[in-house]
PDB file of C-alpha atoms in Angstrom:
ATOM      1  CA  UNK A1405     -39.563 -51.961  15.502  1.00 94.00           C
ATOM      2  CA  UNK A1406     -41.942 -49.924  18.081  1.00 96.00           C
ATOM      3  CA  UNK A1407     -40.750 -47.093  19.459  1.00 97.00           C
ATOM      4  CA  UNK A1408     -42.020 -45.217  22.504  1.00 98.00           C
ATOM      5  CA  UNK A1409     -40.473 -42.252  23.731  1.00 98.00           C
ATOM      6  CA  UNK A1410     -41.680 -39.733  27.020  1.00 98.00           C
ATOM      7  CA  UNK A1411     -40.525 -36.129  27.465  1.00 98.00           C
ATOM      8  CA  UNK A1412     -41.403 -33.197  29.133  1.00 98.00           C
ATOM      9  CA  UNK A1413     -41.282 -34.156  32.883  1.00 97.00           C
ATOM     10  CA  UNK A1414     -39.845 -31.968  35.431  1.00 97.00           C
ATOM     11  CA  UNK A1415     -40.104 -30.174  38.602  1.00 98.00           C
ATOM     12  CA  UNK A1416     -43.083 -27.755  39.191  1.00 98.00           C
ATOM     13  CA  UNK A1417     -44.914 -25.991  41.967  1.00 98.00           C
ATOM     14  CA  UNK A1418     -48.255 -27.373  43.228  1.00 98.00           C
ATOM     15  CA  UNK A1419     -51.085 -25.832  41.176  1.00 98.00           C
ATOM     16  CA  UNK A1420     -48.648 -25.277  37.995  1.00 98.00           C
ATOM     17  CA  UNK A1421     -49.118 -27.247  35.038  1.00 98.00           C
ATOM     18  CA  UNK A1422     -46.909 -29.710  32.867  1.00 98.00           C
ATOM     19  CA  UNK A1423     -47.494 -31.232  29.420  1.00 98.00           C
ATOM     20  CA  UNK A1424     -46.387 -34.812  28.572  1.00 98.00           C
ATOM     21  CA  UNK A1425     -45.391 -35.813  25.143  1.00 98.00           C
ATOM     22  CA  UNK A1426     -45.210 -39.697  24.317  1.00 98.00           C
ATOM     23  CA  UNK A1427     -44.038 -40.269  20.675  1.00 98.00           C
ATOM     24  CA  UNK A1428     -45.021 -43.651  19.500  1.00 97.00           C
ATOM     25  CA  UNK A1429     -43.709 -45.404  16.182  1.00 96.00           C
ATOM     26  CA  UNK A1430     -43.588 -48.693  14.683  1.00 95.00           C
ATOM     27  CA  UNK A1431     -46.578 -50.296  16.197  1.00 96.00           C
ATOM     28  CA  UNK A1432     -48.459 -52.730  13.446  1.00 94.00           C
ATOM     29  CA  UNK A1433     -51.891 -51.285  13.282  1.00 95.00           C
ATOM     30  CA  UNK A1434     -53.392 -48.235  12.015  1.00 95.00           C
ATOM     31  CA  UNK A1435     -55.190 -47.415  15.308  1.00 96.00           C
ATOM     32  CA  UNK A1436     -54.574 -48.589  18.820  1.00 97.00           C
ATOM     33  CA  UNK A1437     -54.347 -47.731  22.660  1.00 98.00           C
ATOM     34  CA  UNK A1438     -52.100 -45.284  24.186  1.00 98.00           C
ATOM     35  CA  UNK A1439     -52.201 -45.096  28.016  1.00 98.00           C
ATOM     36  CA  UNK A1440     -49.572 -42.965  30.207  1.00 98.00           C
ATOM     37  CA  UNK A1441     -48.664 -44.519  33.494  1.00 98.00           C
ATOM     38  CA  UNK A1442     -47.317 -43.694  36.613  1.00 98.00           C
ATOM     39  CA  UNK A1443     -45.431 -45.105  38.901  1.00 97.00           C
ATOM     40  CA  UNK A1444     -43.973 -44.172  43.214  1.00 93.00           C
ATOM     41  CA  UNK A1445     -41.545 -45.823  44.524  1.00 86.00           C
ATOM     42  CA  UNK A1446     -42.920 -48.681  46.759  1.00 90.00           C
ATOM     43  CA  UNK A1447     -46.089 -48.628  44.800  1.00 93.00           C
ATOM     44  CA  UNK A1448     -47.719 -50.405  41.947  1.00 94.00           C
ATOM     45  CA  UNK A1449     -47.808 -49.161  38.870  1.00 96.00           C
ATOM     46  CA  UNK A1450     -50.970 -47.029  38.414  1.00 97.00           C
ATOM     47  CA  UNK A1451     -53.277 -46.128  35.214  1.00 97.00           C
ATOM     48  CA  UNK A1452     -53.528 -42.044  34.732  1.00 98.00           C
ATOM     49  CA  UNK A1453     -55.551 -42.154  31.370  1.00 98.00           C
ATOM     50  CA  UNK A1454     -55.549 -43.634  27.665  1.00 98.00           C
ATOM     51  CA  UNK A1455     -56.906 -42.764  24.356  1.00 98.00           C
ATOM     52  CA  UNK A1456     -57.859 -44.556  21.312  1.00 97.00           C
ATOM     53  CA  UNK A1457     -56.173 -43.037  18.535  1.00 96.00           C
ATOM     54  CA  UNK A1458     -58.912 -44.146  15.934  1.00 94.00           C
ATOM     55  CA  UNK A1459     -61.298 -41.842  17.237  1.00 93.00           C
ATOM     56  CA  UNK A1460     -59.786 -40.089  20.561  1.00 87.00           C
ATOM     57  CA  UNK A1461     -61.928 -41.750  22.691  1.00 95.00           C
ATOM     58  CA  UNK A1462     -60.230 -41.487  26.389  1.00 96.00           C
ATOM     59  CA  UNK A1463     -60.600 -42.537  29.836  1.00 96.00           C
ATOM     60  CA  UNK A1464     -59.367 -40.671  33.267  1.00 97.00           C
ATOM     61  CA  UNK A1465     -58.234 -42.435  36.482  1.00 97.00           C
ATOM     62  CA  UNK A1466     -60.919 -40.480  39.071  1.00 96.00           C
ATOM     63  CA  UNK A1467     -57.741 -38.984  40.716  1.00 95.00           C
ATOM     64  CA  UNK A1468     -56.884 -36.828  37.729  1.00 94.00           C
ATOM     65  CA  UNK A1469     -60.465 -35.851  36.353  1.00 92.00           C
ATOM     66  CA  UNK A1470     -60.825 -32.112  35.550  1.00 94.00           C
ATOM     67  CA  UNK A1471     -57.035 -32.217  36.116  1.00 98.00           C
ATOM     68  CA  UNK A1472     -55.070 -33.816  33.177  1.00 98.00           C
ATOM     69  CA  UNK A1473     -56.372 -34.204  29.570  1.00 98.00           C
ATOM     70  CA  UNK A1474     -55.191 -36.752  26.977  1.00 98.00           C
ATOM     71  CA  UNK A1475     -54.899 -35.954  23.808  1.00 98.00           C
ATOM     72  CA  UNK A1476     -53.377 -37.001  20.325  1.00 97.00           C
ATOM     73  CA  UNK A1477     -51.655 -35.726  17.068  1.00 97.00           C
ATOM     74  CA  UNK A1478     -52.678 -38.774  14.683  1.00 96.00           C
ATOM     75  CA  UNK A1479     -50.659 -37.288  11.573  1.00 96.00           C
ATOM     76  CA  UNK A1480     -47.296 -36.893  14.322  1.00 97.00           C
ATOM     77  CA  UNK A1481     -48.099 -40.131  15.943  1.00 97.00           C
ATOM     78  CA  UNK A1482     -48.205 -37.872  19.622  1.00 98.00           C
ATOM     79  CA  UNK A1483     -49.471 -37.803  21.984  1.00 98.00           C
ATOM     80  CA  UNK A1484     -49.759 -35.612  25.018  1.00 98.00           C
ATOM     81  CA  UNK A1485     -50.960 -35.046  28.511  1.00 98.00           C
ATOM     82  CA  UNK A1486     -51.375 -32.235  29.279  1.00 98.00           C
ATOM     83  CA  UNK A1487     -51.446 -31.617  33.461  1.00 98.00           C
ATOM     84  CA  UNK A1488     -52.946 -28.635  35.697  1.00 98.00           C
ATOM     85  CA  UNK A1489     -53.436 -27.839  39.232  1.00 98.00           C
ATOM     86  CA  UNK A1490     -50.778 -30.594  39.830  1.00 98.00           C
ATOM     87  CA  UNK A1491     -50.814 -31.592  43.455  1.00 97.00           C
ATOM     88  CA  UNK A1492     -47.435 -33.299  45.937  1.00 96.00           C
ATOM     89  CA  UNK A1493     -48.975 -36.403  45.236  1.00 95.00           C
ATOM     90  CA  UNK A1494     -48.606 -37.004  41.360  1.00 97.00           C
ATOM     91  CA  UNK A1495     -45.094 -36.765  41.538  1.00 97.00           C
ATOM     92  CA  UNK A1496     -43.766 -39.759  40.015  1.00 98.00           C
ATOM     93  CA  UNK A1497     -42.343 -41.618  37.154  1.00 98.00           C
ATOM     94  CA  UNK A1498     -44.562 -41.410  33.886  1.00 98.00           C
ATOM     95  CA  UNK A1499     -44.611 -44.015  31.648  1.00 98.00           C
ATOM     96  CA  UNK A1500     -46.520 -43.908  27.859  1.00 98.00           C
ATOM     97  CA  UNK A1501     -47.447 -47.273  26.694  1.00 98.00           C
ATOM     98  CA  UNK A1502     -49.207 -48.826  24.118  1.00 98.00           C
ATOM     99  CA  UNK A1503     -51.830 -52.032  23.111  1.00 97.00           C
ATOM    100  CA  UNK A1504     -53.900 -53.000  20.648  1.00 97.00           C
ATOM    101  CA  UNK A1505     -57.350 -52.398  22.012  1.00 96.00           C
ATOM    102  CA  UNK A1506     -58.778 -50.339  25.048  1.00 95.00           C
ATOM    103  CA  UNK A1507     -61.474 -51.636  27.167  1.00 86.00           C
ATOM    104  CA  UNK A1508     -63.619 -50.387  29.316  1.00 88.00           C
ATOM    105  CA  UNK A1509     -61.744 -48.328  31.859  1.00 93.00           C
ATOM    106  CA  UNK A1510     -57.774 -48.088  32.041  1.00 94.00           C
ATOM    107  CA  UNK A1511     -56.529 -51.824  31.156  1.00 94.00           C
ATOM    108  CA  UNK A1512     -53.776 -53.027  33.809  1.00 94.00           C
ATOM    109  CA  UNK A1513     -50.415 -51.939  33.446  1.00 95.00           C
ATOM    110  CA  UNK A1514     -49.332 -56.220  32.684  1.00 95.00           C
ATOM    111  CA  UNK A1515     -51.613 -56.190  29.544  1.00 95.00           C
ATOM    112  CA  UNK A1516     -49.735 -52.869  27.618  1.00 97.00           C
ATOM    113  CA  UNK A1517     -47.261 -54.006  24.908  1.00 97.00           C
ATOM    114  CA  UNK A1518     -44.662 -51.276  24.491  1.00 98.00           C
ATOM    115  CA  UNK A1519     -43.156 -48.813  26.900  1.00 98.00           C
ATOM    116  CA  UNK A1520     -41.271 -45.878  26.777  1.00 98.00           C
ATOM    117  CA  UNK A1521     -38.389 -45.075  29.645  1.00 97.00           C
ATOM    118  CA  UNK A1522     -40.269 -42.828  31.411  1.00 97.00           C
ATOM    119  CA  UNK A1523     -40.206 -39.084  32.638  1.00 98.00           C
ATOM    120  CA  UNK A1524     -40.060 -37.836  35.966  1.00 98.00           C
ATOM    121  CA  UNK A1525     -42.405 -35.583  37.285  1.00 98.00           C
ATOM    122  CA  UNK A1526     -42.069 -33.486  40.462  1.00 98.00           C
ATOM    123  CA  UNK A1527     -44.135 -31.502  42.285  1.00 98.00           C
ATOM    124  CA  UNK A1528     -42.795 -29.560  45.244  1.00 97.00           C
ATOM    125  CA  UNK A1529     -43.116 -26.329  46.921  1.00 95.00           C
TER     126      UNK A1529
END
């Protein structure tokens, strides 16, 4: 049975940083994709980044470059992402999620497998 689990969301003040953690079990393969999510009210559903845990290979959505970083504990099946300089706008609901392969650039939101509940992230002065 997969599991997918989200903490470490809260509420911050713009420039401060937050770090994700998406725990992931009981997925089939030995490597796969792991992409956090994010998600306004309203609004669709929006890629952030993902990794490939067989080699930490990871892609950025161009809103968060230099910004966030994605990044993996293979032996704790983690993993994490890590936010700076976080601005109004990213406040929303994170989701971690996981498929079998990435591609080239963030795959949609529809073609992800597994997903956790989500953490809330707000960012308000």
């Amino acid at each position: 049975q997969v599991h997918v689990v989200e903490s470490g969301g809260g509420s911050v003040q713009p420039g401060r940083s937050l770090r994700l953690s998406c725990e992931h079990t009981g997925y089939p393969y030995n490597y796969y994709c792991v992409g956090w999510f994010r998600e306004i009210p309203g609004k669709e559903r929006e890629g952030v980044a993902d990794i490939w845990t067989g080699s930490d290979t990871a892609e950025y959505a161009d809103f968060v470059k230099g910004r966030f970083t994605i990044s993996q504990d293979y032996s704790k099946n983690m993993v994490y992402l890590q936010m700076n300089n976080l601005k109004p706008e990213d406040t929303a609901q994170y989701y971690c999620a996981i498929r079998r392969w990435c591609g080239d650039g963030i795959p949609s939101a529809a073609s992800f497998e597994y997903w956790g509940q989500g953490t809330q992230v707000n960012v308000s002065s």
